[in-house]
Amino acid sequence: MNRYINFALRRPVTVLVILFIITLALIPGIGRLEFDNSVESFMPEHDSEYIYYKQVKKIYGDNGRFFIMAVSDKDLWDPETIKRINNIIIDLEEYKDFDRQREEDRLNRFDAVMAQGGMESTQLLGMFRDDPPFFRVLDRKIKKHIGGRDYLREKDLKKLRRELSRTFAFKERQVIDTILSPLTAKDITGEGDVLETYDLIEEDDAGNRILPATTEEVAAFREKLLRNPAFEKGIYARSPETGKITDFGIIVKFINLEDQDPTIREMMEIVDGHSDLHIVPTGVAVVNMWMNDYMHDDLFRNVPLVLLVVVIIFYFNFRSLRGVLLPLTTLGMAELWILGLMGYVGVKITGVGVALPPLMIAVGSSYAIHILNQYYTDFDIITAAGKQEGLRTTMFHISLTVLLAGITTFIAFMTLATSEVSAIREWGICSAVGVMFAVAISCSLIPAGLMLLPHKMPALMLTKDNKRKQTVIDSIIRLAVRGSTEHYYAVLIVVGVIVCISIVGMFRLKVETAFLTYFKEHDTIRVNTQIIGEKLGGGWGFNILINSGSPDGVKDPRLLNVVEELRQWLVAEENADLNIGRTDAFSDFIKTMHMAMNNDDRDRYRIPENRIDIVDYLELYGGDDDDSDGRYDEFEPFVDGTYQTTNILARLSRKQQEEVNTTIIKHIFAKIGDYLDSNLPAPFTYTLSGFPMMNVKFVYYVIKGQIQSLFLSLLVVGLIVMFLFQRLKAGPLALIPMSTAVIINFGIMGWFGIALDMATSVIAAITIGIGVDDTIHFLNTYRRNRALGHGVDETIARTLAVSGKAIIFTSLALIFGFSVLITSHFKPIILFGILTASTMINTTIGALLVLPSTIKATGINLTVREEKSWFWNMVNLDRFLGLEEYK
């Protein structure tokens, strides 16, 4: 370390050039950053339930995560309204049935028009009125990506061409599997000995839907919808008061895609382009898209706000331009380095990762503050010794302290790498690497910068007679000295009482991982989800798989009746606590077939009594099997290829006052499991799976990771401090401020009903990682002063006079920096900011008051016992770290 400091002081320009070259090399990586909050970013690949969840999706499709819309208008049954709804479906179908020749012809036509140069947007659109779907594509692209500009310049046309190519690529992938709606739905009719499917809306020879155009045709269409009970709350919604149909439901199921975000953005662009209708969209994919947008907004709003906060702290601390620019440049570089590296290596920003950039700024500021504070503290010593020699002495000491603090913070954050939740694991690794970037840059840029700048004391820090001004911080430090040297027992008793109260609160702590609870009560996401739940039974769901025990067992009326009894129990009023708004199953097809074969008698909408009837119906049925997997296409979400297992899709819909959170989801699965354990006859068996199930399983990993990280952090940090000071008691002593802050944090969460979630679960590691910085700074300065022969009280006073000021200002930067997160869209991030800020207050009090009070009460000796210092001698740290002058 000493050699490097010497190099930075002798070659400051070289050091600065190297830092700026690295920064320029890493900046392009920021453009590669992506956002991800899917379940895949959290669940461990080896988890057995997650593996089964993926298998279920492979067999039955992604039935639990779909894009669903409730579409309404003041006159839903007006033929013009039906036509406009049909336009939405036509636009969506182009992503399901790809026509290469048609799409290439469209692009060729556009290229020919673009060759004419700039033109009015109305002129461009007029050239494609003969192709309404493409006309609508152009119209919404101009509005969204060209800003609705009236005149399109050549560069606008080029940008429009790029957007059209992007849409072409989506259509080519045929990302949509199925579109369910009143205009695309099929029903089953039985005439003679034939069961046939028919379209509710017939098509002409060109494949265009023949929409109802007269009052009589609209009435006939309405009767077709009402004929089949399975359609209600599926593809249409009724008013609870009048019983009239108020909304059409459009459900889009995607082909299993690893990243649905670009796809759903394309779909939402279509929805936004039909603003003449009232459309309420939701679904897991839609929520994930909005979450990504919120994270993007949080990132680009919070980073400047945190920078502004630390700039203010820098100014009030150092009262000079260099006191702002040097640490600010340090923070900026550290931020660019870690974000650029994340972009290059492909680490995505998740719901917890969005807090990383503000964290890096807040944490990095502490190293810069400590180094600059030491410079101004030793200003007179540097003046007397000469600039270069004085800086060398000062920087040797403070850089060692910063390095030790950075290493312990690095290790504390790296303990999160043991988490099985990939998002938390990546957050821990990236934050640990970011800390070391901040340490390296601080120990390089600030010494080099100070060497190049004039050596002078800021005028605002001096009185008229050139003495140091006394500030509020000095008064706080004097109070801390009095408290820790004169009233130390009272301090420890008060802290002990608070810890006891907090321990009681810890037992009230709950865990929450349900993604909807991450949003504010009146957020559009939660409002839309509630609306879809009330109208169409829910926008997300899970699978209940019933295994008959033998091939073709699903065709047994005994099993199908068990399925029907279960479905009725799931949505019964007395089971409102299950929050299930609708179920879909294979039995709906069988009941419809039975009704159709009995002259549409609604009393026959039930499971037939004989197995032979079911087998006959399936043989008579004229469905399609496009992928030749042994199942008709419409059966694929509900039965496997051998007809041994049937899948019930249960949609979650909030039925009670309380939000459907993780605790309620656990209750739902437990109650369903208890019911099936008691009522499912042999040889039938069941399995539960789906997206909500992964949320519940995630709780296990959050708790496990929290305990594991907390234990490892405390153990490793304690051992490092013990080795550094060669005192067995030094380790537990260093852990007192941090462990106290952690306990109080969990106590606050328990008493105030704040759940442990993906964001708040990392606070313990942050508390230890950041809190140990203050502890290391205090202990290392205390050891240095104690070695000079001062008494305990005098040593505490001198230590707080030097390190206390830096600790207070770094804590202010952390406290106000984290407080900025209250502007987030996410409740967990808001609470993360509040809790982390309060925890920083606790660690600061711990370092300034609790730690010195403990030293005073115990009389522990922290000077290194050189004659027995086998650890230091073994690695020759005294010489390597430049401690000879302090012996």
Coordinates of N, CA, C and O in Angstrom, one line a residue, residues 409-519:
T409 N -15.9 -4.4 4.6 CA -17.2 -4.2 3.9 C -17.3 -5.2 2.8 O -18.4 -5.7 2.5
F410 N -16.2 -5.3 2.0 CA -16.2 -6.3 0.9 C -16.6 -7.7 1.3 O -17.5 -8.3 0.7
I411 N -16.0 -8.1 2.4 CA -16.3 -9.5 2.9 C -17.8 -9.6 3.4 O -18.5 -10.6 3.1
A412 N -18.2 -8.5 4.1 CA -19.6 -8.5 4.6 C -20.6 -8.6 3.4 O -21.6 -9.4 3.4
F413 N -20.4 -7.9 2.3 CA -21.3 -7.9 1.2 C -21.1 -9.3 0.4 O -22.1 -9.8 -0.1
M414 N -19.9 -9.8 0.4 CA -19.6 -11.0 -0.3 C -20.3 -12.2 0.4 O -20.5 -13.2 -0.3
T415 N -20.7 -12.1 1.6 CA -21.4 -13.2 2.3 C -22.7 -13.4 1.6 O -23.3 -14.5 1.7
L416 N -23.3 -12.4 0.9 CA -24.5 -12.5 0.2 C -24.3 -13.4 -1.0 O -25.3 -13.9 -1.6
A417 N -23.1 -13.7 -1.4 CA -22.8 -14.5 -2.6 C -23.2 -16.0 -2.3 O -23.3 -16.8 -3.2
T418 N -23.4 -16.3 -1.0 CA -23.8 -17.6 -0.6 C -25.3 -17.8 -0.7 O -25.8 -19.0 -0.6
S419 N -26.0 -16.8 -1.0 CA -27.5 -16.9 -1.2 C -27.8 -17.7 -2.4 O -27.1 -17.6 -3.4
E420 N -28.8 -18.5 -2.3 CA -29.3 -19.3 -3.4 C -30.2 -18.5 -4.3 O -30.6 -19.0 -5.4
V421 N -30.6 -17.3 -3.9 CA -31.4 -16.4 -4.8 C -30.4 -15.7 -5.7 O -29.6 -14.9 -5.2
S422 N -30.5 -15.9 -7.0 CA -29.5 -15.4 -7.9 C -29.5 -13.8 -7.8 O -28.4 -13.2 -7.9
A423 N -30.6 -13.2 -7.7 CA -30.7 -11.7 -7.7 C -29.9 -11.2 -6.5 O -29.2 -10.2 -6.6
I424 N -30.1 -11.8 -5.3 CA -29.4 -11.3 -4.1 C -28.0 -11.7 -4.2 O -27.1 -10.9 -3.8
R425 N -27.6 -12.8 -4.7 CA -26.2 -13.3 -4.9 C -25.5 -12.3 -5.8 O -24.4 -11.8 -5.4
E426 N -26.1 -11.9 -6.9 CA -25.4 -11.0 -7.8 C -25.3 -9.6 -7.2 O -24.3 -8.9 -7.4
W427 N -26.3 -9.2 -6.5 CA -26.3 -7.9 -5.8 C -25.1 -7.9 -4.8 O -24.4 -6.9 -4.7
G428 N -24.9 -8.9 -4.0 CA -23.9 -9.0 -3.1 C -22.5 -8.9 -3.7 O -21.6 -8.2 -3.3
I429 N -22.3 -9.7 -4.8 CA -21.0 -9.7 -5.5 C -20.7 -8.3 -6.1 O -19.6 -7.8 -6.0
C430 N -21.7 -7.7 -6.8 CA -21.5 -6.5 -7.4 C -21.3 -5.3 -6.4 O -20.4 -4.5 -6.6
S431 N -22.0 -5.3 -5.3 CA -21.8 -4.3 -4.3 C -20.4 -4.5 -3.7 O -19.7 -3.5 -3.4
A432 N -20.0 -5.7 -3.5 CA -18.6 -6.0 -2.9 C -17.5 -5.5 -3.8 O -16.6 -4.8 -3.4
V433 N -17.7 -5.8 -5.1 CA -16.7 -5.3 -6.1 C -16.7 -3.8 -6.2 O -15.7 -3.1 -6.3
G434 N -17.9 -3.2 -6.2 CA -18.1 -1.8 -6.2 C -17.4 -1.1 -5.0 O -16.8 0.0 -5.2
V435 N -17.5 -1.7 -3.9 CA -16.8 -1.2 -2.7 C -15.3 -1.1 -2.9 O -14.6 -0.1 -2.6
M436 N -14.7 -2.2 -3.4 CA -13.3 -2.2 -3.7 C -12.9 -1.2 -4.8 O -11.8 -0.6 -4.7
F437 N -13.8 -1.0 -5.8 CA -13.5 0.1 -6.8 C -13.4 1.4 -6.1 O -12.6 2.2 -6.3
A438 N -14.4 1.7 -5.1 CA -14.4 3.0 -4.4 C -13.2 3.2 -3.6 O -12.6 4.3 -3.5
V439 N -12.7 2.1 -2.9 CA -11.5 2.2 -2.1 C -10.3 2.5 -3.0 O -9.5 3.4 -2.7
A440 N -10.2 1.7 -4.1 CA -9.0 1.9 -5.0 C -9.0 3.3 -5.6 O -7.9 3.9 -5.6
I441 N -10.1 3.8 -6.0 CA -10.2 5.1 -6.6 C -9.9 6.2 -5.6 O -9.2 7.2 -5.9
S442 N -10.5 6.1 -4.4 CA -10.3 7.1 -3.4 C -8.9 7.2 -3.0 O -8.3 8.3 -2.8
C443 N -8.2 6.0 -2.8 CA -6.8 6.0 -2.4 C -5.9 6.4 -3.5 O -4.7 6.4 -3.3
S444 N -6.4 6.6 -4.7 CA -5.6 6.9 -5.9 C -5.8 8.4 -6.3 O -4.9 9.2 -6.3
L445 N -7.1 8.7 -6.5 CA -7.4 10.0 -7.1 C -7.2 11.1 -6.1 O -6.7 12.2 -6.5
I446 N -7.6 10.9 -4.8 CA -7.6 12.0 -3.9 C -6.1 12.4 -3.5 O -5.7 13.5 -3.6
P447 N -5.2 11.4 -3.2 CA -3.8 11.7 -3.0 C -3.2 12.4 -4.2 O -2.5 13.4 -4.0
A448 N -3.5 11.9 -5.4 CA -2.9 12.5 -6.6 C -3.4 13.9 -6.8 O -2.7 14.8 -7.2
G449 N -4.7 14.1 -6.6 CA -5.3 15.4 -6.7 C -4.8 16.4 -5.7 O -4.5 17.5 -6.1
L450 N -4.6 16.0 -4.5 CA -4.1 16.9 -3.5 C -2.6 17.2 -3.8 O -2.2 18.3 -3.5
M451 N -1.9 16.3 -4.4 CA -0.5 16.6 -4.7 C -0.4 17.6 -5.8 O 0.5 18.5 -5.8
L452 N -1.4 17.6 -6.7 CA -1.4 18.6 -7.8 C -1.9 20.0 -7.4 O -1.5 21.0 -8.0
L453 N -2.8 20.0 -6.5 CA -3.5 21.2 -6.1 C -2.7 22.0 -5.0 O -1.9 21.4 -4.3
P454 N -2.8 23.3 -4.9 CA -2.1 24.1 -3.9 C -2.5 23.6 -2.5 O -3.6 23.2 -2.3
H455 N -1.5 23.6 -1.6 CA -1.7 23.2 -0.2 C -2.2 24.4 0.6 O -1.5 25.3 0.9
K456 N -3.6 24.4 0.8 CA -4.1 25.5 1.6 C -5.4 25.1 2.3 O -6.1 24.2 1.9
M457 N -5.6 25.8 3.4 CA -6.8 25.6 4.2 C -8.0 26.5 3.7 O -7.8 27.7 3.5
P458 N -9.1 25.9 3.5 CA -10.3 26.7 3.0 C -10.6 27.8 4.0 O -10.6 27.6 5.2
A459 N -10.8 29.0 3.4 CA -11.0 30.2 4.3 C -12.3 30.1 5.1 O -12.3 30.6 6.3
L460 N -13.3 29.3 4.6 CA -14.5 29.2 5.3 C -14.4 28.3 6.6 O -15.3 28.2 7.4
M461 N -13.3 27.6 6.7 CA -13.1 26.7 7.8 C -12.3 27.4 8.9 O -12.1 26.9 10.0
L462 N -11.9 28.7 8.7 CA -11.1 29.4 9.7 C -11.9 30.7 10.2 O -12.7 31.2 9.5
T463 N -11.5 31.1 11.4 CA -12.0 32.3 12.0 C -11.2 33.4 11.5 O -10.2 33.3 10.7
K464 N -11.5 34.7 11.9 CA -10.8 35.8 11.5 C -9.3 35.8 11.9 O -8.4 36.3 11.2
D465 N -9.1 35.2 13.1 CA -7.7 35.1 13.5 C -7.0 33.7 13.1 O -6.1 33.3 13.8
N466 N -7.6 33.1 12.0 CA -7.0 31.9 11.4 C -7.0 30.7 12.4 O -6.1 29.8 12.3
K467 N -8.0 30.6 13.2 CA -8.2 29.4 14.0 C -9.4 28.6 13.4 O -10.2 29.1 12.7
R468 N -9.3 27.3 13.7 CA -10.4 26.4 13.2 C -11.8 26.8 13.8 O -11.9 27.0 15.0
K469 N -12.8 27.0 13.0 CA -14.1 27.3 13.4 C -14.7 26.1 14.2 O -14.5 24.9 13.8
Q470 N -15.4 26.4 15.3 CA -16.2 25.4 16.0 C -17.6 25.2 15.4 O -18.2 26.2 15.1
T471 N -18.0 24.0 15.1 CA -19.3 23.8 14.5 C -20.2 22.9 15.3 O -19.8 22.5 16.4
V472 N -21.4 22.7 14.9 CA -22.3 21.9 15.6 C -21.8 20.5 15.7 O -22.0 19.8 16.8
I473 N -21.0 20.0 14.7 CA -20.4 18.7 14.8 C -19.4 18.6 16.0 O -19.4 17.6 16.7
D474 N -18.7 19.6 16.2 CA -17.8 19.6 17.4 C -18.5 19.5 18.7 O -18.1 18.9 19.6
S475 N -19.7 20.2 18.8 CA -20.5 20.1 20.0 C -21.0 18.7 20.2 O -21.1 18.1 21.3
I476 N -21.4 18.0 19.1 CA -21.9 16.6 19.1 C -20.8 15.7 19.6 O -21.0 14.8 20.5
I477 N -19.6 15.9 19.1 CA -18.5 15.1 19.5 C -18.2 15.3 21.0 O -17.9 14.3 21.7
R478 N -18.3 16.6 21.5 CA -18.0 16.8 22.9 C -19.0 16.1 23.8 O -18.7 15.5 24.8
L479 N -20.3 16.1 23.3 CA -21.4 15.3 24.0 C -21.1 13.8 24.0 O -21.3 13.1 25.1
A480 N -20.6 13.3 22.9 CA -20.2 11.9 22.8 C -19.1 11.5 23.8 O -19.1 10.5 24.4
V481 N -18.1 12.4 23.9 CA -17.0 12.2 24.8 C -17.5 12.1 26.2 O -17.1 11.2 27.0
R482 N -18.3 13.1 26.6 CA -18.9 13.1 28.0 C -19.7 11.9 28.2 O -19.6 11.2 29.3
G483 N -20.5 11.5 27.3 CA -21.4 10.3 27.5 C -20.6 9.1 27.7 O -20.9 8.2 28.5
S484 N -19.5 8.9 26.8 CA -18.8 7.6 26.9 C -17.7 7.6 27.9 O -17.2 6.5 28.2
T485 N -17.4 8.7 28.5 CA -16.4 8.7 29.6 C -16.9 8.9 31.0 O -16.4 8.5 32.0
E486 N -18.1 9.6 31.1 CA -18.6 10.0 32.4 C -19.9 9.2 32.6 O -20.3 8.9 33.8
H487 N -20.7 8.9 31.6 CA -22.0 8.2 31.8 C -22.1 6.9 31.0 O -23.1 6.6 30.5
Y488 N -21.0 6.2 30.9 CA -20.9 5.0 30.1 C -21.9 3.9 30.5 O -22.4 3.2 29.7
Y489 N -22.0 3.8 31.8 CA -22.9 2.7 32.3 C -24.4 3.0 31.9 O -25.1 2.1 31.5
A490 N -24.7 4.3 32.1 CA -26.1 4.7 31.7 C -26.3 4.5 30.2 O -27.4 4.0 29.8
V491 N -25.3 4.8 29.4 CA -25.4 4.5 28.0 C -25.7 3.1 27.7 O -26.6 2.7 26.9
L492 N -24.9 2.2 28.3 CA -25.0 0.8 28.0 C -26.4 0.2 28.5 O -26.9 -0.7 27.9
I493 N -26.9 0.7 29.6 CA -28.1 0.3 30.2 C -29.3 0.7 29.2 O -30.2 -0.2 28.9
V494 N -29.3 1.9 28.7 CA -30.3 2.3 27.8 C -30.3 1.5 26.5 O -31.3 1.1 26.0
V495 N -29.1 1.3 26.0 CA -29.0 0.4 24.8 C -29.5 -1.0 25.1 O -30.1 -1.6 24.2
G496 N -29.1 -1.5 26.2 CA -29.6 -2.8 26.6 C -31.1 -3.0 26.6 O -31.7 -3.9 26.1
V497 N -31.8 -1.9 27.2 CA -33.3 -1.9 27.2 C -33.8 -1.9 25.8 O -34.8 -2.6 25.5
I498 N -33.3 -1.0 25.0 CA -33.7 -0.9 23.6 C -33.6 -2.2 22.8 O -34.4 -2.7 22.1
V499 N -32.4 -2.9 23.0 CA -32.2 -4.2 22.4 C -33.2 -5.2 22.9 O -33.7 -6.0 22.0
C500 N -33.5 -5.3 24.1 CA -34.5 -6.2 24.7 C -35.9 -6.0 24.0 O -36.5 -7.0 23.6
I501 N -36.3 -4.7 23.9 CA -37.6 -4.4 23.3 C -37.5 -4.9 21.8 O -38.5 -5.4 21.3
S502 N -36.4 -4.6 21.1 CA -36.2 -5.0 19.7 C -36.3 -6.5 19.5 O -36.8 -7.0 18.5
I503 N -35.7 -7.2 20.4 CA -35.7 -8.7 20.4 C -37.2 -9.2 20.4 O -37.5 -10.1 19.6
V504 N -38.0 -8.6 21.2 CA -39.4 -9.0 21.3 C -40.0 -8.7 19.9 O -40.8 -9.5 19.4
G505 N -39.7 -7.5 19.3 CA -40.3 -7.2 18.0 C -39.8 -8.1 16.9 O -40.6 -8.4 16.0
M506 N -38.6 -8.7 17.0 CA -38.1 -9.6 16.0 C -39.0 -10.8 15.8 O -39.2 -11.3 14.7
F507 N -39.7 -11.2 16.9 CA -40.6 -12.4 16.8 C -41.9 -12.1 16.1 O -42.7 -13.0 15.8
R508 N -42.1 -10.8 15.8 CA -43.3 -10.4 15.1 C -43.0 -10.2 13.6 O -43.9 -9.9 12.8
L509 N -41.8 -10.5 13.2 CA -41.3 -10.2 11.8 C -41.9 -11.2 10.9 O -42.0 -12.4 11.2
K510 N -42.4 -10.7 9.7 CA -43.0 -11.6 8.7 C -42.2 -11.4 7.4 O -41.4 -10.4 7.2
V511 N -42.3 -12.4 6.5 CA -41.6 -12.4 5.2 C -42.7 -12.2 4.1 O -43.7 -12.7 4.1
E512 N -42.3 -11.3 3.1 CA -43.3 -11.0 2.0 C -42.5 -11.0 0.7 O -41.5 -10.4 0.5
T513 N -43.0 -11.8 -0.3 CA -42.4 -11.9 -1.6 C -43.4 -11.8 -2.7 O -43.0 -11.8 -3.9
A514 N -44.7 -11.6 -2.4 CA -45.7 -11.4 -3.5 C -45.5 -10.1 -4.2 O -45.5 -9.0 -3.6
F515 N -45.4 -10.2 -5.5 CA -44.9 -9.0 -6.3 C -45.9 -7.8 -6.3 O -45.5 -6.7 -6.3
L516 N -47.2 -8.1 -6.1 CA -48.2 -7.0 -6.1 C -48.1 -6.1 -4.9 O -48.4 -5.0 -4.9
T517 N -47.6 -6.7 -3.8 CA -47.5 -5.9 -2.6 C -46.3 -5.0 -2.6 O -46.2 -4.1 -1.7
Y518 N -45.5 -5.0 -3.7 CA -44.4 -4.1 -3.8 C -44.8 -2.7 -4.3 O -44.1 -1.8 -4.3
F519 N -46.1 -2.6 -4.7 CA -46.6 -1.4 -5.3 C -47.5 -0.7 -4.3 O -48.1 -1.3 -3.4

